Amino acid sequence: MGKSHTEGKYQQSIMGGLNQDCPKCRTRRIKCDRSVPACRKCATRGFPCPGYGLILRWGQGVASRGKLAGRQLPLPCSPTIAHYPDAVTSELMYHYHQIVSAKLAWVDGPTNPWRQVIIPLAGASSTVLHAMLALSSEDLAARYPNDHPRRQQLQVVSVCRRDQALASVAQLLRHMRQEGSSSNQAQCALAATLILYNVELIGAASAKWRMHLEAARVIRRWKEQTLIDAGGTDEIDAFLVYEQYYASVFASLTTFDALGEYEAIPLTDSNAIFSDFVDIISRATHVERLQSSDDYGMDFSLLDTMIGDLEAAKTRMLELSLILCWQTDQACLSFQHLVWIFYYAGLIYVHHVLARNDSIFFHLALLVDKHSFAHDLVWPLFIAGTECRGCPQKQEVVAHEIELVMEVSGTLDRRNVLSFLKRFWALPESDLTWIQFMRLAPERRMLIL
């Protein structure tokens, strides 16, 4: 099925400017090779390539910048949901508040930003509201059988709200490129784009969710340029930037068509709970791409550095578990086991420490509160699964746990993840890694999330 007219205009807005050289090459007066996501001319000289998206500059005297930007959208201690005259909208708002926001956060709780940030933004921005309702209706529709009338009704609502959000974001992007816009408008555009990315994840529409991630990257880079003058970010910006970064890191795990740049986004606030692990995953992926490129020599000390960073990340996360607010002691213990699972999965991914593999299964067996943390388990389960060739018992555990994740928190692209593992397990004995196997057939790429 081809793109709709609305999707086409949205994608044109994202790609605006990609037919030009990157600003760094223009400044240096050299020919840009226009590689994506960053040109090689910048990469080989060690310059951070600014990309090809929106490169806008603020005029003087813009009042909505700095730490005051977005303050008219405060983060309430307990966000309220307005009573909408439309019963369907009220139902979808409630479903988002109670169900969807809990599944989107690493850890649900009183400070869950998918609730505390997004709901106030939706109250102030129709763009965010349309995207949020599209996501809520898509998630609610997935609870009904394919032929159920209720599912079909909700999907109609989702498509309508999605198209409204797409049109609104496309308009904001055009304004940003042509005229400039306020930080708040860019904030709402970024929030809506990240929500739309999650809408397409439910249907595992790879081409579409990748398009939304590219839009989010363009908006984030534009915001970074404005914040050079603004001198900092607020709580909303910090959350949105991390969500864009984290989604991009996991999307890059199975993308091999270009040598992407490593982006470091230092975030240690309470909303970026797993940021240390996500950053290490990103760095390890970048190292693997460097190893596979003939243009680069490899410094294997980078791997040893990451081992130490994994130790530090594990320690910080376990300390954090002692100060977070938990509804039950069992939830706290389960979170601690999840930290250990990520730590051992990180060791395998970074350094292929095969002897550590059994430790993941040990902590997995002790993670009692799987319902609350199911959506966090796909990547470590996948990594554990890649080391299960020749061990049917462990393969059965991994397959069962991924099925449980899908039952609890949605299918997304996880059916493809499990199918890939089963094909990998069925390979004849060889030294082929899962990355090498996927490189042989890049059309198999999926989102391990």
Short mmCIF file of C-alpha atoms in Angstrom, two decimals:
data_model
loop_
_atom_site.label_atom_id
_atom_site.label_comp_id
_atom_site.label_asym_id
_atom_site.label_seq_id
_atom_site.Cartn_x
_atom_site.Cartn_y
_atom_site.Cartn_z
CA MET A 1 0.00 0.00 0.00
CA GLY A 2 1.42 3.39 -1.00
CA LYS A 3 1.76 6.47 1.13
CA SER A 4 -1.27 8.66 1.71
CA HIS A 5 -1.24 12.29 0.59
CA THR A 6 -0.80 13.35 4.21
CA GLU A 7 2.15 10.99 4.72
CA GLY A 8 3.74 12.28 1.53
CA LYS A 9 3.57 15.91 2.66
CA TYR A 10 4.89 14.89 6.09
CA GLN A 11 7.86 13.06 4.57
CA GLN A 12 8.61 16.00 2.26
CA SER A 13 8.74 18.21 5.33
CA ILE A 14 11.19 15.82 7.02
CA MET A 15 13.43 15.54 3.98
CA GLY A 16 13.44 19.25 3.24
CA GLY A 17 17.03 20.30 2.77
CA LEU A 18 18.47 16.80 2.18
CA ASN A 19 19.30 17.74 -1.40
CA GLN A 20 21.92 20.17 -0.10
CA ASP A 21 25.42 19.69 1.25
CA CYS A 22 25.77 19.60 5.01
CA PRO A 23 26.44 23.02 6.58
CA LYS A 24 29.92 21.98 7.80
CA CYS A 25 31.06 21.09 4.27
CA ARG A 26 29.54 24.31 2.91
CA THR A 27 31.43 26.28 5.55
CA ARG A 28 34.68 24.46 4.65
CA ARG A 29 33.89 24.98 0.93
CA ILE A 30 34.36 21.34 0.03
CA LYS A 31 32.08 18.92 -1.81
CA CYS A 32 29.86 16.95 0.56
CA ASP A 33 29.23 13.27 -0.18
CA ARG A 34 25.77 13.58 1.44
CA SER A 35 26.00 10.22 3.18
CA VAL A 36 23.35 9.57 5.82
CA PRO A 37 22.93 9.98 8.69
CA ALA A 38 26.22 11.93 8.56
CA CYS A 39 28.61 12.72 5.75
CA ARG A 40 31.95 10.89 5.68
CA LYS A 41 33.86 14.12 5.04
CA CYS A 42 32.92 15.24 8.55
CA ALA A 43 33.41 11.79 10.08
CA THR A 44 36.94 11.32 8.72
CA ARG A 45 37.99 14.72 10.09
CA GLY A 46 36.43 14.11 13.49
CA PHE A 47 33.81 16.84 13.04
CA PRO A 48 30.25 16.38 14.35
CA CYS A 49 28.23 16.48 11.13
CA PRO A 50 25.15 18.71 11.62
CA GLY A 51 23.18 16.59 9.16
CA TYR A 52 20.86 17.76 6.43
CA GLY A 53 17.70 18.59 8.31
CA LEU A 54 16.45 21.89 9.61
CA ILE A 55 19.33 24.27 10.27
CA LEU A 56 17.58 27.34 11.63
CA ARG A 57 18.80 30.30 13.61
CA TRP A 58 16.97 32.36 16.18
CA GLY A 59 16.55 36.07 15.75
CA GLN A 60 17.29 38.29 18.69
CA GLY A 61 14.81 38.82 21.47
CA VAL A 62 12.86 35.57 21.27
CA ALA A 63 11.10 35.36 24.62
CA SER A 64 10.38 31.65 24.78
CA ARG A 65 13.90 30.33 25.21
CA GLY A 66 16.14 29.17 28.02
CA LYS A 67 14.98 27.55 31.21
CA LEU A 68 11.69 29.42 31.02
CA ALA A 69 10.77 27.74 27.73
CA GLY A 70 7.70 25.58 28.17
CA ARG A 71 7.03 26.71 31.70
CA GLN A 72 3.45 27.51 30.78
CA LEU A 73 3.15 23.72 30.56
CA PRO A 74 4.01 22.82 34.16
CA LEU A 75 4.48 19.24 35.26
CA PRO A 76 1.70 18.67 37.78
CA CYS A 77 2.13 16.16 40.57
CA SER A 78 -0.98 14.35 39.39
CA PRO A 79 -2.07 15.24 35.84
CA THR A 80 -5.79 15.55 35.40
CA ILE A 81 -7.82 14.34 32.46
CA ALA A 82 -10.46 16.78 31.30
CA HIS A 83 -13.98 15.52 30.75
CA TYR A 84 -14.46 15.65 27.01
CA PRO A 85 -17.96 15.91 25.53
CA ASP A 86 -17.01 13.12 23.14
CA ALA A 87 -17.37 9.79 24.98
CA VAL A 88 -14.86 8.06 22.69
CA THR A 89 -12.22 10.71 23.38
CA SER A 90 -12.79 10.45 27.12
CA GLU A 91 -12.43 6.67 26.94
CA LEU A 92 -9.20 6.96 24.94
CA MET A 93 -7.76 9.54 27.33
CA TYR A 94 -8.49 7.23 30.25
CA HIS A 95 -6.96 4.24 28.43
CA TYR A 96 -3.82 6.23 27.71
CA HIS A 97 -3.57 7.43 31.32
CA GLN A 98 -4.07 4.01 32.88
CA ILE A 99 -2.61 1.54 30.37
CA VAL A 100 -0.58 3.02 27.52
CA SER A 101 1.61 5.37 29.54
CA ALA A 102 2.54 2.53 31.90
CA LYS A 103 3.79 0.39 28.98
CA LEU A 104 5.86 3.18 27.45
CA ALA A 105 7.99 3.92 30.52
CA TRP A 106 11.00 1.90 31.65
CA VAL A 107 9.48 1.97 35.13
CA ASP A 108 5.93 3.10 35.82
CA GLY A 109 5.35 5.26 38.87
CA PRO A 110 4.33 8.71 40.11
CA THR A 111 6.92 10.46 37.92
CA ASN A 112 6.25 8.52 34.69
CA PRO A 113 6.90 11.22 32.07
CA TRP A 114 4.66 9.55 29.49
CA ARG A 115 1.90 10.55 31.88
CA GLN A 116 3.32 13.61 33.63
CA VAL A 117 4.69 15.29 30.49
CA ILE A 118 2.57 14.09 27.59
CA ILE A 119 -0.90 14.61 29.08
CA PRO A 120 -0.26 18.30 29.95
CA LEU A 121 1.26 18.78 26.48
CA ALA A 122 -1.84 17.23 24.92
CA GLY A 123 -3.98 19.64 26.92
CA ALA A 124 -2.08 22.57 25.40
CA SER A 125 -1.44 21.25 21.88
CA SER A 126 -3.92 19.72 19.45
CA THR A 127 -0.95 18.21 17.60
CA VAL A 128 0.07 16.16 20.63
CA LEU A 129 -3.56 15.37 21.46
CA HIS A 130 -4.24 13.91 18.00
CA ALA A 131 -1.11 11.75 18.20
CA MET A 132 -1.89 10.58 21.72
CA LEU A 133 -5.46 9.60 20.81
CA ALA A 134 -4.19 7.76 17.71
CA LEU A 135 -1.85 5.74 19.92
CA SER A 136 -4.47 5.04 22.55
CA SER A 137 -7.07 3.89 20.00
CA GLU A 138 -4.52 1.70 18.19
CA ASP A 139 -3.49 0.07 21.47
CA LEU A 140 -7.09 -0.45 22.55
CA ALA A 141 -8.02 -1.89 19.13
CA ALA A 142 -5.25 -4.48 19.44
CA ARG A 143 -7.12 -5.99 22.42
CA TYR A 144 -9.97 -7.15 20.17
CA PRO A 145 -9.97 -9.96 17.56
CA ASN A 146 -9.25 -8.90 13.98
CA ASP A 147 -12.87 -9.32 12.85
CA HIS A 148 -14.44 -7.63 15.88
CA PRO A 149 -16.50 -4.49 14.99
CA ARG A 150 -15.04 -2.64 17.98
CA ARG A 151 -11.51 -3.17 16.68
CA GLN A 152 -12.49 -1.83 13.28
CA GLN A 153 -14.16 1.23 14.80
CA LEU A 154 -11.13 2.04 16.92
CA GLN A 155 -8.78 1.65 13.97
CA VAL A 156 -10.86 4.14 12.00
CA VAL A 157 -10.47 6.58 14.88
CA SER A 158 -6.74 5.89 15.00
CA VAL A 159 -6.24 6.55 11.28
CA CYS A 160 -8.25 9.77 11.48
CA ARG A 161 -6.32 11.06 14.51
CA ARG A 162 -3.00 9.96 13.03
CA ASP A 163 -3.65 11.84 9.79
CA GLN A 164 -4.59 14.96 11.76
CA ALA A 165 -1.36 14.69 13.76
CA LEU A 166 0.71 14.11 10.61
CA ALA A 167 -0.74 17.17 8.91
CA SER A 168 -0.17 19.29 11.98
CA VAL A 169 3.45 18.14 12.45
CA ALA A 170 4.16 18.67 8.73
CA GLN A 171 2.87 22.22 9.05
CA LEU A 172 5.06 22.86 12.10
CA LEU A 173 8.11 21.48 10.25
CA ARG A 174 7.47 23.75 7.29
CA HIS A 175 7.21 26.75 9.60
CA MET A 176 10.43 25.74 11.36
CA ARG A 177 12.26 25.51 8.04
CA GLN A 178 10.85 28.66 6.44
CA GLU A 179 10.10 31.06 9.27
CA GLY A 180 11.36 29.62 12.54
CA SER A 181 9.04 28.76 15.40
CA SER A 182 8.94 28.87 19.14
CA SER A 183 10.66 26.30 21.33
CA ASN A 184 7.24 25.20 22.54
CA GLN A 185 6.06 24.44 19.01
CA ALA A 186 9.18 22.38 18.35
CA GLN A 187 8.65 20.63 21.67
CA CYS A 188 5.11 19.66 20.67
CA ALA A 189 6.26 18.55 17.21
CA LEU A 190 8.92 16.31 18.77
CA ALA A 191 6.46 14.85 21.29
CA ALA A 192 3.87 14.14 18.58
CA THR A 193 6.48 12.53 16.33
CA LEU A 194 7.67 10.20 19.07
CA ILE A 195 4.08 9.22 19.83
CA LEU A 196 3.42 8.53 16.13
CA TYR A 197 6.52 6.34 16.10
CA ASN A 198 4.88 4.23 18.81
CA VAL A 199 1.61 4.13 16.85
CA GLU A 200 3.37 2.50 13.90
CA LEU A 201 5.26 0.12 16.19
CA ILE A 202 1.98 -1.51 17.18
CA GLY A 203 1.45 -2.55 13.58
CA ALA A 204 5.19 -3.23 13.06
CA ALA A 205 5.14 -0.84 10.08
CA SER A 206 8.92 -0.50 9.75
CA ALA A 207 8.98 2.03 6.92
CA LYS A 208 6.65 4.33 8.82
CA TRP A 209 8.18 4.18 12.29
CA ARG A 210 11.63 4.76 10.78
CA MET A 211 10.22 7.82 9.01
CA HIS A 212 9.00 9.17 12.37
CA LEU A 213 12.38 8.52 13.97
CA GLU A 214 14.03 10.52 11.20
CA ALA A 215 11.56 13.35 11.81
CA ALA A 216 12.35 13.25 15.52
CA ARG A 217 16.08 13.40 14.76
CA VAL A 218 15.58 16.46 12.54
CA ILE A 219 13.55 18.25 15.21
CA ARG A 220 16.00 17.36 17.99
CA ARG A 221 18.96 18.73 16.03
CA TRP A 222 17.08 21.92 15.34
CA LYS A 223 16.32 22.26 19.05
CA GLU A 224 19.96 21.63 19.95
CA GLN A 225 20.98 24.60 17.82
CA THR A 226 18.50 26.88 19.53
CA LEU A 227 19.60 25.66 22.97
CA ILE A 228 23.19 26.70 22.28
CA ASP A 229 21.99 30.24 22.85
CA ALA A 230 19.34 29.29 25.39
CA GLY A 231 21.89 27.80 27.79
CA GLY A 232 20.09 24.63 28.83
CA THR A 233 17.04 22.40 28.63
CA ASP A 234 13.97 21.92 30.77
CA GLU A 235 12.45 18.72 32.11
CA ILE A 236 10.24 18.25 29.06
CA ASP A 237 13.13 18.65 26.63
CA ALA A 238 15.30 16.24 28.62
CA PHE A 239 12.62 13.54 28.48
CA LEU A 240 11.87 13.96 24.77
CA VAL A 241 15.53 14.03 23.75
CA TYR A 242 16.22 10.85 25.69
CA GLU A 243 13.24 9.06 24.16
CA GLN A 244 14.43 9.98 20.65
CA TYR A 245 17.96 8.86 21.48
CA TYR A 246 16.89 5.59 23.09
CA ALA A 247 14.59 4.68 20.18
CA SER A 248 17.35 5.44 17.67
CA VAL A 249 19.88 3.31 19.56
CA PHE A 250 17.67 0.23 19.38
CA ALA A 251 16.66 0.92 15.78
CA SER A 252 20.36 1.02 14.83
CA LEU A 253 21.02 -2.48 16.20
CA THR A 254 19.83 -4.06 12.96
CA THR A 255 20.74 -1.32 10.46
CA PHE A 256 23.93 -2.03 8.51
CA ASP A 257 23.58 0.10 5.38
CA ALA A 258 25.64 3.05 6.68
CA LEU A 259 28.27 3.78 9.28
CA GLY A 260 26.30 5.90 11.68
CA GLU A 261 27.88 8.39 14.00
CA TYR A 262 28.04 7.77 17.72
CA GLU A 263 25.91 10.28 19.56
CA ALA A 264 26.49 10.80 23.26
CA ILE A 265 23.55 12.31 25.12
CA PRO A 266 24.47 12.47 28.81
CA LEU A 267 21.31 12.07 30.83
CA THR A 268 21.20 10.89 34.41
CA ASP A 269 17.89 12.24 35.66
CA SER A 270 15.22 10.01 37.13
CA ASN A 271 13.30 9.78 33.85
CA ALA A 272 16.32 8.38 31.97
CA ILE A 273 16.65 5.43 34.31
CA PHE A 274 18.45 3.05 31.93
CA SER A 275 20.45 5.75 30.15
CA ASP A 276 23.85 4.31 31.15
CA PHE A 277 23.04 0.93 29.63
CA VAL A 278 21.50 2.49 26.51
CA ASP A 279 24.64 4.58 25.97
CA ILE A 280 26.88 1.50 26.25
CA ILE A 281 24.67 -0.40 23.77
CA SER A 282 25.03 2.53 21.37
CA ARG A 283 28.81 2.64 21.75
CA ALA A 284 29.15 -1.14 21.30
CA THR A 285 27.07 -0.98 18.11
CA HIS A 286 29.26 1.81 16.79
CA VAL A 287 32.41 -0.19 17.56
CA GLU A 288 31.02 -3.20 15.68
CA ARG A 289 30.30 -1.00 12.65
CA LEU A 290 33.86 0.36 12.82
CA GLN A 291 35.24 -3.18 12.96
CA SER A 292 33.28 -4.06 9.83
CA SER A 293 34.49 -1.01 7.91
CA ASP A 294 37.71 -1.23 5.88
CA ASP A 295 38.28 2.49 6.38
CA TYR A 296 38.94 2.30 10.10
CA GLY A 297 41.47 0.69 12.38
CA MET A 298 40.15 -0.84 15.58
CA ASP A 299 41.22 0.07 19.10
CA PHE A 300 40.20 -2.95 21.17
CA SER A 301 40.81 -1.05 24.41
CA LEU A 302 37.41 0.51 23.74
CA LEU A 303 35.80 -2.81 24.63
CA ASP A 304 37.66 -3.03 27.94
CA THR A 305 36.52 0.51 28.76
CA MET A 306 32.92 -0.50 28.15
CA ILE A 307 33.25 -3.47 30.49
CA GLY A 308 34.18 -1.05 33.26
CA ASP A 309 31.31 1.23 32.27
CA LEU A 310 28.90 -1.70 32.52
CA GLU A 311 30.07 -2.30 36.08
CA ALA A 312 29.50 1.37 36.90
CA ALA A 313 26.05 1.35 35.26
CA LYS A 314 25.03 -1.74 37.23
CA THR A 315 26.19 -0.16 40.51
CA ARG A 316 24.38 3.12 39.84
CA MET A 317 21.16 1.35 38.87
CA LEU A 318 21.18 -0.87 41.97
CA GLU A 319 21.74 2.22 44.13
CA LEU A 320 18.91 3.98 42.31
CA SER A 321 16.59 1.07 43.07
CA LEU A 322 16.93 1.88 46.76
CA ILE A 323 15.65 5.45 46.41
CA LEU A 324 12.91 5.05 43.80
CA CYS A 325 9.33 4.89 45.07
CA TRP A 326 7.96 1.36 44.74
CA GLN A 327 4.43 0.20 45.42
CA THR A 328 5.67 -3.15 46.70
CA ASP A 329 8.95 -4.66 47.87
CA GLN A 330 8.50 -7.29 45.17
CA ALA A 331 8.60 -4.60 42.47
CA CYS A 332 11.89 -3.30 43.88
CA LEU A 333 13.44 -6.78 43.91
CA SER A 334 12.23 -7.47 40.38
CA PHE A 335 13.78 -4.21 39.19
CA GLN A 336 17.09 -5.20 40.75
CA HIS A 337 17.01 -8.53 38.91
CA LEU A 338 16.23 -6.60 35.71
CA VAL A 339 19.37 -4.52 36.30
CA TRP A 340 21.46 -7.69 36.57
CA ILE A 341 19.83 -9.06 33.41
CA PHE A 342 20.78 -5.91 31.48
CA TYR A 343 24.29 -6.07 32.91
CA TYR A 344 24.92 -9.64 31.74
CA ALA A 345 23.23 -9.00 28.39
CA GLY A 346 25.54 -6.01 28.02
CA LEU A 347 28.58 -8.19 28.72
CA ILE A 348 27.52 -10.60 25.99
CA TYR A 349 26.80 -7.83 23.49
CA VAL A 350 29.98 -5.90 24.19
CA HIS A 351 32.48 -8.69 24.66
CA HIS A 352 30.72 -12.01 23.92
CA VAL A 353 31.34 -13.24 27.47
CA LEU A 354 29.65 -16.58 26.92
CA ALA A 355 30.25 -17.86 30.45
CA ARG A 356 27.92 -15.16 31.75
CA ASN A 357 24.96 -16.40 29.75
CA ASP A 358 23.53 -18.63 32.50
CA SER A 359 23.36 -15.62 34.82
CA ILE A 360 20.62 -14.05 32.69
CA PHE A 361 18.45 -17.14 33.14
CA PHE A 362 19.19 -17.18 36.87
CA HIS A 363 17.94 -13.62 37.38
CA LEU A 364 15.10 -14.12 34.92
CA ALA A 365 13.76 -16.94 37.09
CA LEU A 366 13.81 -14.61 40.12
CA LEU A 367 12.09 -11.70 38.34
CA VAL A 368 8.61 -12.32 39.72
CA ASP A 369 6.95 -9.07 38.64
CA LYS A 370 7.26 -9.74 34.92
CA HIS A 371 4.00 -7.98 34.15
CA SER A 372 5.40 -4.59 35.16
CA PHE A 373 8.75 -5.05 33.43
CA ALA A 374 7.80 -7.21 30.43
CA HIS A 375 8.37 -4.41 27.91
CA ASP A 376 11.98 -4.01 29.17
CA LEU A 377 12.93 -7.64 28.55
CA VAL A 378 13.00 -8.04 24.77
CA TRP A 379 16.57 -6.89 24.14
CA PRO A 380 18.21 -8.94 26.93
CA LEU A 381 16.09 -11.97 25.98
CA PHE A 382 17.22 -11.61 22.38
CA ILE A 383 20.88 -11.31 23.40
CA ALA A 384 20.57 -14.37 25.64
CA GLY A 385 18.84 -16.19 22.79
CA THR A 386 21.71 -15.54 20.39
CA GLU A 387 23.94 -17.62 22.66
CA CYS A 388 21.49 -20.56 22.90
CA ARG A 389 22.37 -22.41 19.72
CA GLY A 390 22.70 -26.10 20.51
CA CYS A 391 20.74 -25.78 23.75
CA PRO A 392 17.04 -26.54 23.14
CA GLN A 393 16.15 -26.09 26.83
CA LYS A 394 17.35 -22.49 26.90
CA GLN A 395 15.79 -21.82 23.51
CA GLU A 396 12.45 -22.94 24.91
CA VAL A 397 12.81 -20.57 27.87
CA VAL A 398 13.65 -17.60 25.62
CA ALA A 399 10.78 -18.35 23.23
CA HIS A 400 8.34 -18.73 26.13
CA GLU A 401 9.45 -15.45 27.72
CA ILE A 402 9.17 -13.49 24.46
CA GLU A 403 5.67 -14.92 23.95
CA LEU A 404 4.84 -13.76 27.48
CA VAL A 405 6.14 -10.26 26.71
CA MET A 406 3.89 -10.10 23.63
CA GLU A 407 0.91 -11.27 25.65
CA VAL A 408 1.48 -8.65 28.34
CA SER A 409 2.69 -5.59 26.44
CA GLY A 410 1.86 -6.09 22.76
CA THR A 411 3.30 -7.79 19.69
CA LEU A 412 5.06 -4.82 18.02
CA ASP A 413 7.95 -6.26 15.97
CA ARG A 414 8.57 -9.02 18.50
CA ARG A 415 7.08 -11.78 16.35
CA ASN A 416 9.83 -11.07 13.81
CA VAL A 417 12.43 -11.04 16.59
CA LEU A 418 11.38 -14.51 17.71
CA SER A 419 11.23 -15.80 14.13
CA PHE A 420 14.76 -14.57 13.51
CA LEU A 421 16.01 -16.35 16.63
CA LYS A 422 14.39 -19.60 15.54
CA ARG A 423 16.04 -19.35 12.10
CA PHE A 424 19.36 -18.61 13.79
CA TRP A 425 18.97 -21.57 16.13
CA ALA A 426 18.27 -23.85 13.16
CA LEU A 427 21.58 -23.00 11.46
CA PRO A 428 24.17 -25.80 11.16
CA GLU A 429 27.03 -25.54 13.62
CA SER A 430 29.27 -22.63 12.64
CA ASP A 431 31.01 -19.60 14.08
CA LEU A 432 28.50 -17.27 12.43
CA THR A 433 27.24 -14.61 14.83
CA TRP A 434 23.69 -13.27 14.74
CA ILE A 435 24.98 -9.98 13.31
CA GLN A 436 26.80 -11.78 10.51
CA PHE A 437 23.69 -13.86 9.85
CA MET A 438 21.52 -10.75 9.64
CA ARG A 439 24.01 -9.00 7.37
CA LEU A 440 23.52 -11.85 4.88
CA ALA A 441 19.84 -10.92 4.58
CA PRO A 442 19.33 -7.28 5.66
CA GLU A 443 15.63 -7.50 4.80
CA ARG A 444 15.31 -9.50 8.03
CA ARG A 445 16.09 -6.46 10.14
CA MET A 446 13.61 -5.79 12.89
CA LEU A 447 13.27 -3.67 15.99
CA ILE A 448 14.63 -5.52 19.03
CA LEU A 449 12.57 -3.61 21.56
#
